[in-house]
Structure formats: structure tokens, C-alpha cells
């Protein structure tokens, strides 16, 4: 399911698009509404794009009011810059660990980055997550992230 979704999204986006590689470190700070566990909080994401145009990253979700780290994870994706547009779309696959439930989930995500200037982006992400095995928690659902990414 995950691989098929990414291949379909990448094929669709490749029409009229040009790939663009950036060899910078990006730091995203934002807000996430996570419907997998009905939590929300602060997202911190650090990523880089390799010379082969593969985006690799790590992320966390922290519940700010309780100061509690809820999730941490890794992902890989392929950024695609839309031609004649300040928008880059990145389909990705990832794995997140939910600490309270002590469960690991796989996910498929789609990021939309709007470039304000050469180092600042507005980022929107939608992500579907599903646990690898069945457990008492039944972890699956959508999460939505809004934030600012700064390249260094």
C-alpha cells in the first residue's frame, strides 16, 4: 500500500515537474494535529537532501503543555520542484515510534513547501500512519503539520 501510493504520487507529480537537489540542512518548527493518538504539539524536523535528490530526515512531536516527547521517527522522500513555481512537493515513507504506547508505525506522507526566499519555506504536511502489528492501541490515522522550514 505504502510503496504503491508513493509510486503513484511520484508518477503524477513528475508530469510537468523538474527535480531539484539542494545540499542543505533544513530545520522545521511547527504545529501538528495528530489524529493517530488524538494529540497535538510542537514538531521539530531536521532533514537534508543528498546529491542523488533523496531527502532524509528525523522528526519529533512534543506535547508542549506537559513537556512530554510523544513520538520520534525517520523518513526518506524525493523532493519534486514544480516548474515555474515556488512550490516543492515531497512524497515520503517513514517510521515513527509512539513512546506512550511503545509502538512503532509506518507512514506515507506528502509535504508541500512554499519558498519565500532561498532559505525560508512555509511547510504543510499530511501523513497517514499505521502500526506494523496489531496491538491494544490500534494506531492508525492521519496527522497534519504546519510550520516554517529554515535552510542552513
CSV table of N, CA, C and O in Angstrom, one decimal, residues 16-145:
chain,number,residue,atom,x,y,z
A,16,UNK,N,5.2,17.5,-15.9
A,16,UNK,CA,5.3,18.9,-15.7
A,16,UNK,C,6.2,19.4,-14.6
A,16,UNK,O,6.1,20.6,-14.2
A,17,UNK,N,7.0,18.5,-14.0
A,17,UNK,CA,7.8,18.9,-12.9
A,17,UNK,C,9.3,18.7,-13.2
A,17,UNK,O,9.6,17.9,-14.1
A,18,UNK,N,10.2,19.3,-12.5
A,18,UNK,CA,11.6,19.1,-12.6
A,18,UNK,C,12.1,18.9,-11.2
A,18,UNK,O,11.8,19.6,-10.3
A,19,UNK,N,13.0,17.9,-11.1
A,19,UNK,CA,13.6,17.6,-9.8
A,19,UNK,C,14.7,18.6,-9.5
A,19,UNK,O,15.4,19.0,-10.4
A,20,UNK,N,14.8,18.9,-8.2
A,20,UNK,CA,15.8,19.9,-7.8
A,20,UNK,C,16.5,19.4,-6.6
A,20,UNK,O,15.9,19.2,-5.6
A,21,UNK,N,17.8,19.3,-6.6
A,21,UNK,CA,18.6,18.9,-5.5
A,21,UNK,C,19.1,20.1,-4.7
A,21,UNK,O,19.6,21.0,-5.3
A,22,UNK,N,19.0,20.0,-3.4
A,22,UNK,CA,19.6,21.0,-2.5
A,22,UNK,C,20.4,20.3,-1.5
A,22,UNK,O,19.9,19.4,-0.8
A,23,UNK,N,21.6,20.7,-1.3
A,23,UNK,CA,22.5,20.1,-0.3
A,23,UNK,C,22.6,20.9,1.0
A,23,UNK,O,23.7,21.3,1.4
A,24,UNK,N,21.5,21.2,1.6
A,24,UNK,CA,21.4,22.0,2.8
A,24,UNK,C,20.8,21.2,3.9
A,24,UNK,O,20.1,20.2,3.6
A,25,UNK,N,21.0,21.7,5.1
A,25,UNK,CA,20.2,21.1,6.2
A,25,UNK,C,19.0,22.0,6.5
A,25,UNK,O,19.2,23.2,6.6
A,26,UNK,N,17.9,21.4,6.6
A,26,UNK,CA,16.6,22.1,6.8
A,26,UNK,C,16.1,21.8,8.2
A,26,UNK,O,16.2,20.7,8.7
A,27,UNK,N,15.7,22.8,8.9
A,27,UNK,CA,15.1,22.7,10.3
A,27,UNK,C,13.7,23.2,10.2
A,27,UNK,O,13.5,24.4,9.9
A,28,UNK,N,12.7,22.4,10.5
A,28,UNK,CA,11.3,22.7,10.5
A,28,UNK,C,10.9,22.8,12.0
A,28,UNK,O,11.1,21.9,12.8
A,29,UNK,N,10.2,23.9,12.3
A,29,UNK,CA,9.5,24.0,13.6
A,29,UNK,C,8.0,24.3,13.3
A,29,UNK,O,7.7,25.2,12.5
A,30,UNK,N,7.1,23.5,13.9
A,30,UNK,CA,5.7,23.7,13.6
A,30,UNK,C,4.8,23.1,14.5
A,30,UNK,O,5.2,22.5,15.6
A,31,UNK,N,3.5,23.1,14.2
A,31,UNK,CA,2.4,22.5,15.0
A,31,UNK,C,1.9,21.3,14.3
A,31,UNK,O,1.7,21.3,13.1
A,32,UNK,N,1.6,20.2,15.0
A,32,UNK,CA,1.0,19.0,14.5
A,32,UNK,C,-0.3,18.7,15.2
A,32,UNK,O,-0.3,18.6,16.4
A,33,UNK,N,-1.3,18.4,14.4
A,33,UNK,CA,-2.5,17.8,15.0
A,33,UNK,C,-2.5,16.3,14.6
A,33,UNK,O,-2.6,16.0,13.4
A,34,UNK,N,-2.2,15.4,15.6
A,34,UNK,CA,-2.0,14.0,15.3
A,34,UNK,C,-3.3,13.2,15.7
A,34,UNK,O,-3.6,13.1,16.9
A,35,UNK,N,-4.0,12.8,14.7
A,35,UNK,CA,-5.2,12.0,15.0
A,35,UNK,C,-5.0,10.5,15.2
A,35,UNK,O,-5.9,9.8,15.5
A,36,UNK,N,-3.7,10.1,15.1
A,36,UNK,CA,-3.4,8.7,15.4
A,36,UNK,C,-3.6,8.4,16.9
A,36,UNK,O,-4.2,7.4,17.3
A,37,UNK,N,-3.2,9.4,17.8
A,37,UNK,CA,-3.4,9.3,19.2
A,37,UNK,C,-4.2,10.4,19.8
A,37,UNK,O,-4.2,10.6,21.0
A,38,UNK,N,-4.8,11.2,18.9
A,38,UNK,CA,-5.6,12.4,19.4
A,38,UNK,C,-4.8,13.3,20.3
A,38,UNK,O,-5.2,13.8,21.3
A,39,UNK,N,-3.5,13.6,19.8
A,39,UNK,CA,-2.6,14.5,20.5
A,39,UNK,C,-2.3,15.7,19.5
A,39,UNK,O,-2.5,15.6,18.3
A,40,UNK,N,-1.7,16.7,20.1
A,40,UNK,CA,-1.2,17.8,19.3
A,40,UNK,C,0.0,18.4,20.0
A,40,UNK,O,0.2,18.2,21.2
A,41,UNK,N,0.9,19.0,19.2
A,41,UNK,CA,2.1,19.6,19.9
A,41,UNK,C,3.0,20.2,18.9
A,41,UNK,O,2.7,20.4,17.7
A,42,UNK,N,4.2,20.4,19.4
A,42,UNK,CA,5.3,21.0,18.6
A,42,UNK,C,6.1,20.0,17.9
A,42,UNK,O,6.6,19.0,18.4
A,43,UNK,N,6.3,20.2,16.6
A,43,UNK,CA,7.1,19.3,15.7
A,43,UNK,C,8.5,20.0,15.5
A,43,UNK,O,8.6,21.2,15.3
A,44,UNK,N,9.5,19.2,15.6
A,44,UNK,CA,10.9,19.5,15.3
A,44,UNK,C,11.3,18.5,14.3
A,44,UNK,O,11.3,17.3,14.5
A,45,UNK,N,11.8,19.0,13.1
A,45,UNK,CA,12.2,18.1,12.0
A,45,UNK,C,13.5,18.6,11.4
A,45,UNK,O,13.6,19.8,11.2
A,46,UNK,N,14.5,17.7,11.3
A,46,UNK,CA,15.8,18.1,10.7
A,46,UNK,C,16.0,17.2,9.5
A,46,UNK,O,15.8,16.0,9.6
A,47,UNK,N,16.3,17.8,8.3
A,47,UNK,CA,16.5,17.0,7.1
A,47,UNK,C,17.6,17.5,6.3
A,47,UNK,O,18.1,18.6,6.4
A,48,UNK,N,18.0,16.7,5.3
A,48,UNK,CA,19.0,17.1,4.3
A,48,UNK,C,18.6,16.4,3.0
A,48,UNK,O,17.9,15.4,3.0
A,49,UNK,N,19.0,17.0,1.9
A,49,UNK,CA,18.8,16.4,0.6
A,49,UNK,C,20.1,16.0,0.0
A,49,UNK,O,21.0,16.8,-0.1
A,50,UNK,N,20.3,14.7,-0.3
A,50,UNK,CA,21.5,14.2,-0.8
A,50,UNK,C,21.8,14.7,-2.3
A,50,UNK,O,20.9,15.2,-2.9
A,51,UNK,N,23.0,14.4,-2.8
A,51,UNK,CA,23.3,14.7,-4.1
A,51,UNK,C,22.4,13.9,-5.1
A,51,UNK,O,22.3,14.3,-6.3
A,52,UNK,N,21.9,12.8,-4.7
A,52,UNK,CA,21.0,12.0,-5.5
A,52,UNK,C,19.5,12.4,-5.4
A,52,UNK,O,18.6,11.6,-5.8
A,53,UNK,N,19.3,13.5,-4.8
A,53,UNK,CA,17.9,14.1,-4.6
A,53,UNK,C,17.0,13.2,-3.8
A,53,UNK,O,15.9,13.1,-4.0
A,54,UNK,N,17.6,12.7,-2.7
A,54,UNK,CA,16.8,11.9,-1.7
A,54,UNK,C,16.8,12.7,-0.4
A,54,UNK,O,17.9,13.1,0.1
A,55,UNK,N,15.6,13.0,0.1
A,55,UNK,CA,15.5,13.8,1.3
A,55,UNK,C,15.5,12.8,2.5
A,55,UNK,O,14.6,11.9,2.5
A,56,UNK,N,16.4,13.0,3.4
A,56,UNK,CA,16.5,12.1,4.6
A,56,UNK,C,16.2,13.0,5.8
A,56,UNK,O,16.8,14.1,5.9
A,57,UNK,N,15.4,12.5,6.8
A,57,UNK,CA,15.1,13.4,7.9
A,57,UNK,C,14.8,12.6,9.2
A,57,UNK,O,14.5,11.4,9.1
A,58,UNK,N,14.8,13.3,10.3
A,58,UNK,CA,14.4,12.8,11.6
A,58,UNK,C,13.4,13.8,12.1
A,58,UNK,O,13.4,15.0,11.8
A,59,UNK,N,12.4,13.3,12.9
A,59,UNK,CA,11.4,14.2,13.5
A,59,UNK,C,11.0,13.8,14.9
A,59,UNK,O,11.2,12.7,15.3
A,60,UNK,N,10.4,14.8,15.6
A,60,UNK,CA,9.9,14.6,16.9
A,60,UNK,C,8.5,15.3,17.0
A,60,UNK,O,8.3,16.3,16.3
A,61,UNK,N,7.7,14.8,17.9
A,61,UNK,CA,6.5,15.5,18.3
A,61,UNK,C,6.5,15.6,19.8
A,61,UNK,O,6.6,14.6,20.5
A,62,UNK,N,6.4,16.8,20.3
A,62,UNK,CA,6.4,17.0,21.8
A,62,UNK,C,5.1,17.7,22.2
A,62,UNK,O,4.7,18.7,21.6
A,63,UNK,N,4.5,17.2,23.3
A,63,UNK,CA,3.3,17.8,23.9
A,63,UNK,C,3.9,18.9,24.8
A,63,UNK,O,4.4,18.7,25.8
A,64,UNK,N,3.6,20.2,24.4
A,64,UNK,CA,4.3,21.3,25.0
A,64,UNK,C,3.8,21.5,26.4
A,64,UNK,O,4.6,21.8,27.3
A,65,UNK,N,2.5,21.5,26.6
A,65,UNK,CA,1.9,21.8,28.0
A,65,UNK,C,2.4,20.8,29.0
A,65,UNK,O,2.5,21.2,30.2
A,66,UNK,N,2.7,19.6,28.7
A,66,UNK,CA,3.2,18.6,29.7
A,66,UNK,C,4.7,18.3,29.5
A,66,UNK,O,5.2,17.6,30.3
A,67,UNK,N,5.3,19.0,28.5
A,67,UNK,CA,6.8,18.8,28.3
A,67,UNK,C,7.1,17.3,28.0
A,67,UNK,O,8.1,16.8,28.5
A,68,UNK,N,6.3,16.6,27.3
A,68,UNK,CA,6.5,15.2,27.0
A,68,UNK,C,6.7,14.9,25.6
A,68,UNK,O,6.0,15.3,24.7
A,69,UNK,N,7.8,14.1,25.3
A,69,UNK,CA,8.1,13.7,23.9
A,69,UNK,C,7.2,12.5,23.6
A,69,UNK,O,7.2,11.5,24.2
A,70,UNK,N,6.3,12.8,22.6
A,70,UNK,CA,5.3,11.8,22.2
A,70,UNK,C,5.8,10.8,21.1
A,70,UNK,O,5.6,9.6,21.3
A,71,UNK,N,6.5,11.3,20.1
A,71,UNK,CA,7.0,10.5,19.0
A,71,UNK,C,8.3,10.9,18.6
A,71,UNK,O,8.7,12.1,18.7
A,72,UNK,N,9.1,10.0,17.9
A,72,UNK,CA,10.3,10.3,17.2
A,72,UNK,C,10.3,9.4,16.0
A,72,UNK,O,9.8,8.3,16.1
A,73,UNK,N,10.9,9.8,14.9
A,73,UNK,CA,11.0,9.0,13.7
A,73,UNK,C,12.0,9.4,12.7
A,73,UNK,O,12.7,10.4,12.8
A,74,UNK,N,12.0,8.6,11.6
A,74,UNK,CA,12.9,8.9,10.5
A,74,UNK,C,12.0,8.7,9.2
A,74,UNK,O,11.0,8.1,9.2
A,75,UNK,N,12.5,9.4,8.1
A,75,UNK,CA,11.8,9.2,6.8
A,75,UNK,C,12.8,9.5,5.7
A,75,UNK,O,13.9,10.0,5.8
A,76,UNK,N,12.3,9.1,4.5
A,76,UNK,CA,13.1,9.3,3.2
A,76,UNK,C,12.0,9.6,2.2
A,76,UNK,O,11.0,9.1,2.1
A,77,UNK,N,12.4,10.6,1.3
A,77,UNK,CA,11.5,11.0,0.2
A,77,UNK,C,12.2,11.6,-0.9
A,77,UNK,O,13.5,11.7,-0.9
A,78,UNK,N,11.5,12.0,-2.0
A,78,UNK,CA,12.1,12.5,-3.2
A,78,UNK,C,11.4,13.9,-3.5
A,78,UNK,O,10.2,13.9,-3.8
A,79,UNK,N,12.1,15.0,-3.2
A,79,UNK,CA,11.5,16.3,-3.5
A,79,UNK,C,11.4,16.6,-5.0
A,79,UNK,O,12.3,16.3,-5.8
A,80,UNK,N,10.3,17.1,-5.4
A,80,UNK,CA,10.0,17.5,-6.8
A,80,UNK,C,9.6,18.9,-6.8
A,80,UNK,O,8.5,19.3,-6.2
A,81,UNK,N,10.4,19.8,-7.5
A,81,UNK,CA,10.0,21.2,-7.6
A,81,UNK,C,9.1,21.4,-8.8
A,81,UNK,O,9.4,20.9,-9.9
A,82,UNK,N,8.0,22.0,-8.6
A,82,UNK,CA,7.0,22.3,-9.7
A,82,UNK,C,7.6,23.4,-10.6
A,82,UNK,O,8.1,24.4,-10.1
A,83,UNK,N,7.6,23.1,-11.8
A,83,UNK,CA,8.2,24.1,-12.8
A,83,UNK,C,7.5,25.5,-12.7
A,83,UNK,O,6.3,25.6,-12.6
A,84,UNK,N,8.3,26.5,-12.8
A,84,UNK,CA,7.9,27.9,-12.7
A,84,UNK,C,7.0,28.2,-11.5
A,84,UNK,O,6.0,28.9,-11.6
A,85,UNK,N,7.3,27.6,-10.4
A,85,UNK,CA,6.5,27.7,-9.2
A,85,UNK,C,7.5,27.7,-8.0
A,85,UNK,O,8.5,27.1,-8.0
A,86,UNK,N,7.1,28.4,-6.9
A,86,UNK,CA,7.9,28.4,-5.7
A,86,UNK,C,7.5,27.2,-4.8
A,86,UNK,O,7.9,27.1,-3.6
A,87,UNK,N,6.8,26.2,-5.3
A,87,UNK,CA,6.3,25.0,-4.6
A,87,UNK,C,7.1,23.8,-4.9
A,87,UNK,O,7.4,23.5,-6.0
A,88,UNK,N,7.5,23.1,-3.8
A,88,UNK,CA,8.2,21.8,-3.9
A,88,UNK,C,7.3,20.8,-3.2
A,88,UNK,O,6.8,21.0,-2.1
A,89,UNK,N,7.1,19.6,-3.8
A,89,UNK,CA,6.3,18.5,-3.2
A,89,UNK,C,7.2,17.4,-3.0
A,89,UNK,O,8.0,17.0,-3.8
A,90,UNK,N,7.1,16.8,-1.7
A,90,UNK,CA,7.9,15.7,-1.4
A,90,UNK,C,7.1,14.5,-0.8
A,90,UNK,O,6.6,14.6,0.3
A,91,UNK,N,6.9,13.5,-1.7
A,91,UNK,CA,6.3,12.3,-1.1
A,91,UNK,C,7.3,11.5,-0.3
A,91,UNK,O,8.5,11.5,-0.7
A,92,UNK,N,7.0,10.9,0.8
A,92,UNK,CA,8.0,10.2,1.6
A,92,UNK,C,7.4,9.0,2.3
A,92,UNK,O,6.2,8.9,2.5
A,93,UNK,N,8.3,8.1,2.7
A,93,UNK,CA,8.0,6.9,3.5
A,93,UNK,C,8.7,7.1,4.8
A,93,UNK,O,9.9,7.5,4.8
A,94,UNK,N,8.1,6.7,6.0
A,94,UNK,CA,8.8,6.8,7.2
A,94,UNK,C,8.4,5.8,8.3
A,94,UNK,O,7.5,5.0,8.1
A,95,UNK,N,9.0,5.9,9.4
A,95,UNK,CA,8.7,5.1,10.6
A,95,UNK,C,8.7,6.0,11.8
A,95,UNK,O,9.7,6.8,12.0
A,96,UNK,N,7.7,5.9,12.6
A,96,UNK,CA,7.6,6.7,13.9
A,96,UNK,C,7.5,5.8,15.1
A,96,UNK,O,6.7,4.8,14.9
A,97,UNK,N,8.1,6.1,16.2
A,97,UNK,CA,7.9,5.4,17.4
A,97,UNK,C,7.0,6.2,18.4
A,97,UNK,O,7.4,7.4,18.7
A,98,UNK,N,5.9,5.7,18.8
A,98,UNK,CA,5.0,6.3,19.7
A,98,UNK,C,5.4,5.9,21.1
A,98,UNK,O,5.2,4.7,21.5
A,99,UNK,N,5.9,6.8,21.9
A,99,UNK,CA,6.5,6.4,23.2
A,99,UNK,C,5.5,6.0,24.3
A,99,UNK,O,5.8,5.0,25.0
A,100,UNK,N,4.4,6.7,24.4
A,100,UNK,CA,3.4,6.3,25.5
A,100,UNK,C,2.9,4.9,25.2
A,100,UNK,O,2.8,4.1,26.2
A,101,UNK,N,2.6,4.6,24.0
A,101,UNK,CA,2.0,3.3,23.6
A,101,UNK,C,3.1,2.2,23.4
A,101,UNK,O,2.8,1.1,23.3
A,102,UNK,N,4.4,2.7,23.3
A,102,UNK,CA,5.5,1.8,23.0
A,102,UNK,C,5.3,1.0,21.7
A,102,UNK,O,5.5,-0.2,21.7
A,103,UNK,N,4.8,1.7,20.7
A,103,UNK,CA,4.5,1.0,19.4
A,103,UNK,C,5.2,1.8,18.2
A,103,UNK,O,5.4,3.0,18.3
A,104,UNK,N,5.6,1.1,17.2
A,104,UNK,CA,6.2,1.6,16.0
A,104,UNK,C,5.2,1.5,14.9
A,104,UNK,O,4.5,0.5,14.7
A,105,UNK,N,5.1,2.6,14.1
A,105,UNK,CA,4.1,2.7,13.0
A,105,UNK,C,4.9,3.1,11.7
A,105,UNK,O,5.9,3.8,11.8
A,106,UNK,N,4.4,2.6,10.6
A,106,UNK,CA,4.9,3.1,9.3
A,106,UNK,C,4.0,4.2,8.8
A,106,UNK,O,2.9,4.3,9.2
A,107,UNK,N,4.6,5.0,7.9
A,107,UNK,CA,3.8,6.1,7.4
A,107,UNK,C,4.1,6.5,6.0
A,107,UNK,O,5.2,6.2,5.5
A,108,UNK,N,3.2,7.1,5.3
A,108,UNK,CA,3.3,7.7,4.0
A,108,UNK,C,2.9,9.1,4.1
A,108,UNK,O,1.9,9.4,4.8
A,109,UNK,N,3.7,10.0,3.6
A,109,UNK,CA,3.5,11.5,3.8
A,109,UNK,C,3.6,12.2,2.5
A,109,UNK,O,4.3,11.8,1.6
A,110,UNK,N,3.0,13.4,2.5
A,110,UNK,CA,3.2,14.3,1.4
A,110,UNK,C,3.4,15.7,2.0
A,110,UNK,O,2.6,16.2,2.7
A,111,UNK,N,4.6,16.3,1.7
A,111,UNK,CA,5.0,17.6,2.1
A,111,UNK,C,4.8,18.6,1.0
A,111,UNK,O,5.2,18.3,-0.2
A,112,UNK,N,4.3,19.8,1.3
A,112,UNK,CA,4.2,20.9,0.4
A,112,UNK,C,5.0,22.0,1.0
A,112,UNK,O,4.7,22.5,2.1
A,113,UNK,N,6.1,22.5,0.3
A,113,UNK,CA,6.9,23.6,0.7
A,113,UNK,C,6.7,24.8,-0.2
A,113,UNK,O,6.9,24.6,-1.4
A,114,UNK,N,6.4,25.9,0.3
A,114,UNK,CA,6.3,27.2,-0.4
A,114,UNK,C,7.5,28.0,-0.1
A,114,UNK,O,7.7,28.4,1.1
A,115,UNK,N,8.3,28.3,-1.1
A,115,UNK,CA,9.6,29.1,-0.9
A,115,UNK,C,9.3,30.6,-0.9
A,115,UNK,O,8.8,31.2,-1.8
A,116,UNK,N,9.6,31.2,0.3
A,116,UNK,CA,9.5,32.6,0.5
A,116,UNK,C,10.8,33.3,-0.1
A,116,UNK,O,10.7,34.3,-0.7
A,117,UNK,N,11.9,32.7,0.2
A,117,UNK,CA,13.2,33.1,-0.3
A,117,UNK,C,14.1,31.9,-0.4
A,117,UNK,O,13.6,30.8,-0.2
A,118,UNK,N,15.4,32.1,-0.6
A,118,UNK,CA,16.3,30.9,-0.8
A,118,UNK,C,16.5,30.1,0.4
A,118,UNK,O,17.0,28.9,0.3
A,119,UNK,N,16.2,30.5,1.6
A,119,UNK,CA,16.4,29.7,2.8
A,119,UNK,C,15.2,29.6,3.7
A,119,UNK,O,15.3,29.0,4.8
A,120,UNK,N,14.0,30.1,3.3
A,120,UNK,CA,12.8,30.0,4.2
A,120,UNK,C,11.6,29.5,3.4
A,120,UNK,O,11.3,30.0,2.3
A,121,UNK,N,11.0,28.5,4.0
A,121,UNK,CA,9.8,27.9,3.4
A,121,UNK,C,8.6,27.8,4.4
A,121,UNK,O,8.9,27.6,5.6
A,122,UNK,N,7.4,27.9,3.9
A,122,UNK,CA,6.3,27.5,4.7
A,122,UNK,C,6.0,26.0,4.3
A,122,UNK,O,6.0,25.7,3.1
A,123,UNK,N,5.8,25.2,5.3
A,123,UNK,CA,5.7,23.8,5.1
A,123,UNK,C,4.3,23.3,5.6
A,123,UNK,O,3.9,23.6,6.7
A,124,UNK,N,3.6,22.5,4.8
A,124,UNK,CA,2.4,21.8,5.2
A,124,UNK,C,2.6,20.3,4.9
A,124,UNK,O,3.1,20.0,3.8
A,125,UNK,N,2.3,19.5,5.9
A,125,UNK,CA,2.4,18.0,5.7
A,125,UNK,C,1.2,17.3,6.0
A,125,UNK,O,0.5,17.6,7.1
A,126,UNK,N,0.8,16.3,5.2
A,126,UNK,CA,-0.3,15.4,5.6
A,126,UNK,C,0.4,14.0,5.6
A,126,UNK,O,1.2,13.7,4.7
A,127,UNK,N,0.1,13.2,6.7
A,127,UNK,CA,0.7,11.9,6.8
A,127,UNK,C,-0.3,10.9,7.3
A,127,UNK,O,-1.1,11.2,8.2
A,128,UNK,N,-0.3,9.7,6.7
A,128,UNK,CA,-1.1,8.6,7.1
A,128,UNK,C,-0.2,7.6,7.8
A,128,UNK,O,0.8,7.2,7.2
A,129,UNK,N,-0.5,7.2,9.0
A,129,UNK,CA,0.3,6.2,9.8
A,129,UNK,C,-0.5,5.0,10.1
A,129,UNK,O,-1.7,5.1,10.4
A,130,UNK,N,0.2,3.8,10.2
A,130,UNK,CA,-0.5,2.6,10.6
A,130,UNK,C,0.6,1.7,11.2
A,130,UNK,O,1.7,1.6,10.7
A,131,UNK,N,0.2,1.1,12.4
A,131,UNK,CA,1.2,0.3,13.1
A,131,UNK,C,1.5,-1.0,12.3
A,131,UNK,O,0.7,-1.4,11.5
A,132,UNK,N,2.7,-1.5,12.6
A,132,UNK,CA,3.1,-2.7,11.8
A,132,UNK,C,2.4,-4.0,12.3
A,132,UNK,O,2.2,-4.9,11.5
A,133,UNK,N,2.1,-4.1,13.5
A,133,UNK,CA,1.4,-5.2,14.1
A,133,UNK,C,0.2,-4.8,14.8
A,133,UNK,O,0.0,-3.6,15.2
A,134,UNK,N,-0.7,-5.7,15.1
A,134,UNK,CA,-1.9,-5.3,15.8
A,134,UNK,C,-1.6,-5.3,17.3
A,134,UNK,O,-0.9,-6.1,17.8
A,135,UNK,N,-2.2,-4.4,18.0
A,135,UNK,CA,-2.0,-4.3,19.4
A,135,UNK,C,-3.2,-3.7,20.1
A,135,UNK,O,-4.2,-3.4,19.4
A,136,UNK,N,-3.2,-3.5,21.3
A,136,UNK,CA,-4.4,-3.0,22.0
A,136,UNK,C,-4.7,-1.5,21.7
A,136,UNK,O,-5.8,-1.0,21.9
A,137,UNK,N,-3.7,-0.8,21.0
A,137,UNK,CA,-3.9,0.6,20.8
A,137,UNK,C,-4.5,0.9,19.4
A,137,UNK,O,-5.0,2.0,19.2
A,138,UNK,N,-4.4,0.0,18.4
A,138,UNK,CA,-4.9,0.2,17.1
A,138,UNK,C,-4.5,1.6,16.5
A,138,UNK,O,-5.3,2.4,16.3
A,139,UNK,N,-3.2,1.8,16.4
A,139,UNK,CA,-2.7,3.0,16.0
A,139,UNK,C,-2.7,3.2,14.4
A,139,UNK,O,-1.9,2.6,13.7
A,140,UNK,N,-3.6,3.9,14.0
A,140,UNK,CA,-3.6,4.3,12.6
A,140,UNK,C,-4.5,5.6,12.4
A,140,UNK,O,-5.3,5.9,13.2
A,141,UNK,N,-4.1,6.4,11.4
A,141,UNK,CA,-4.9,7.6,11.2
A,141,UNK,C,-4.0,8.7,10.6
A,141,UNK,O,-2.9,8.4,10.2
A,142,UNK,N,-4.5,9.9,10.5
A,142,UNK,CA,-3.9,11.0,9.8
A,142,UNK,C,-3.3,12.0,10.8
A,142,UNK,O,-3.8,12.1,11.9
A,143,UNK,N,-2.3,12.7,10.4
A,143,UNK,CA,-1.7,13.8,11.1
A,143,UNK,C,-1.4,14.9,10.1
A,143,UNK,O,-1.2,14.7,9.0
A,144,UNK,N,-1.5,16.1,10.6
A,144,UNK,CA,-1.4,17.3,9.8
A,144,UNK,C,-0.4,18.3,10.5
A,144,UNK,O,-0.6,18.6,11.7
A,145,UNK,N,0.6,18.7,9.7
A,145,UNK,CA,1.6,19.6,10.3
A,145,UNK,C,1.7,20.9,9.5
A,145,UNK,O,1.6,20.9,8.3
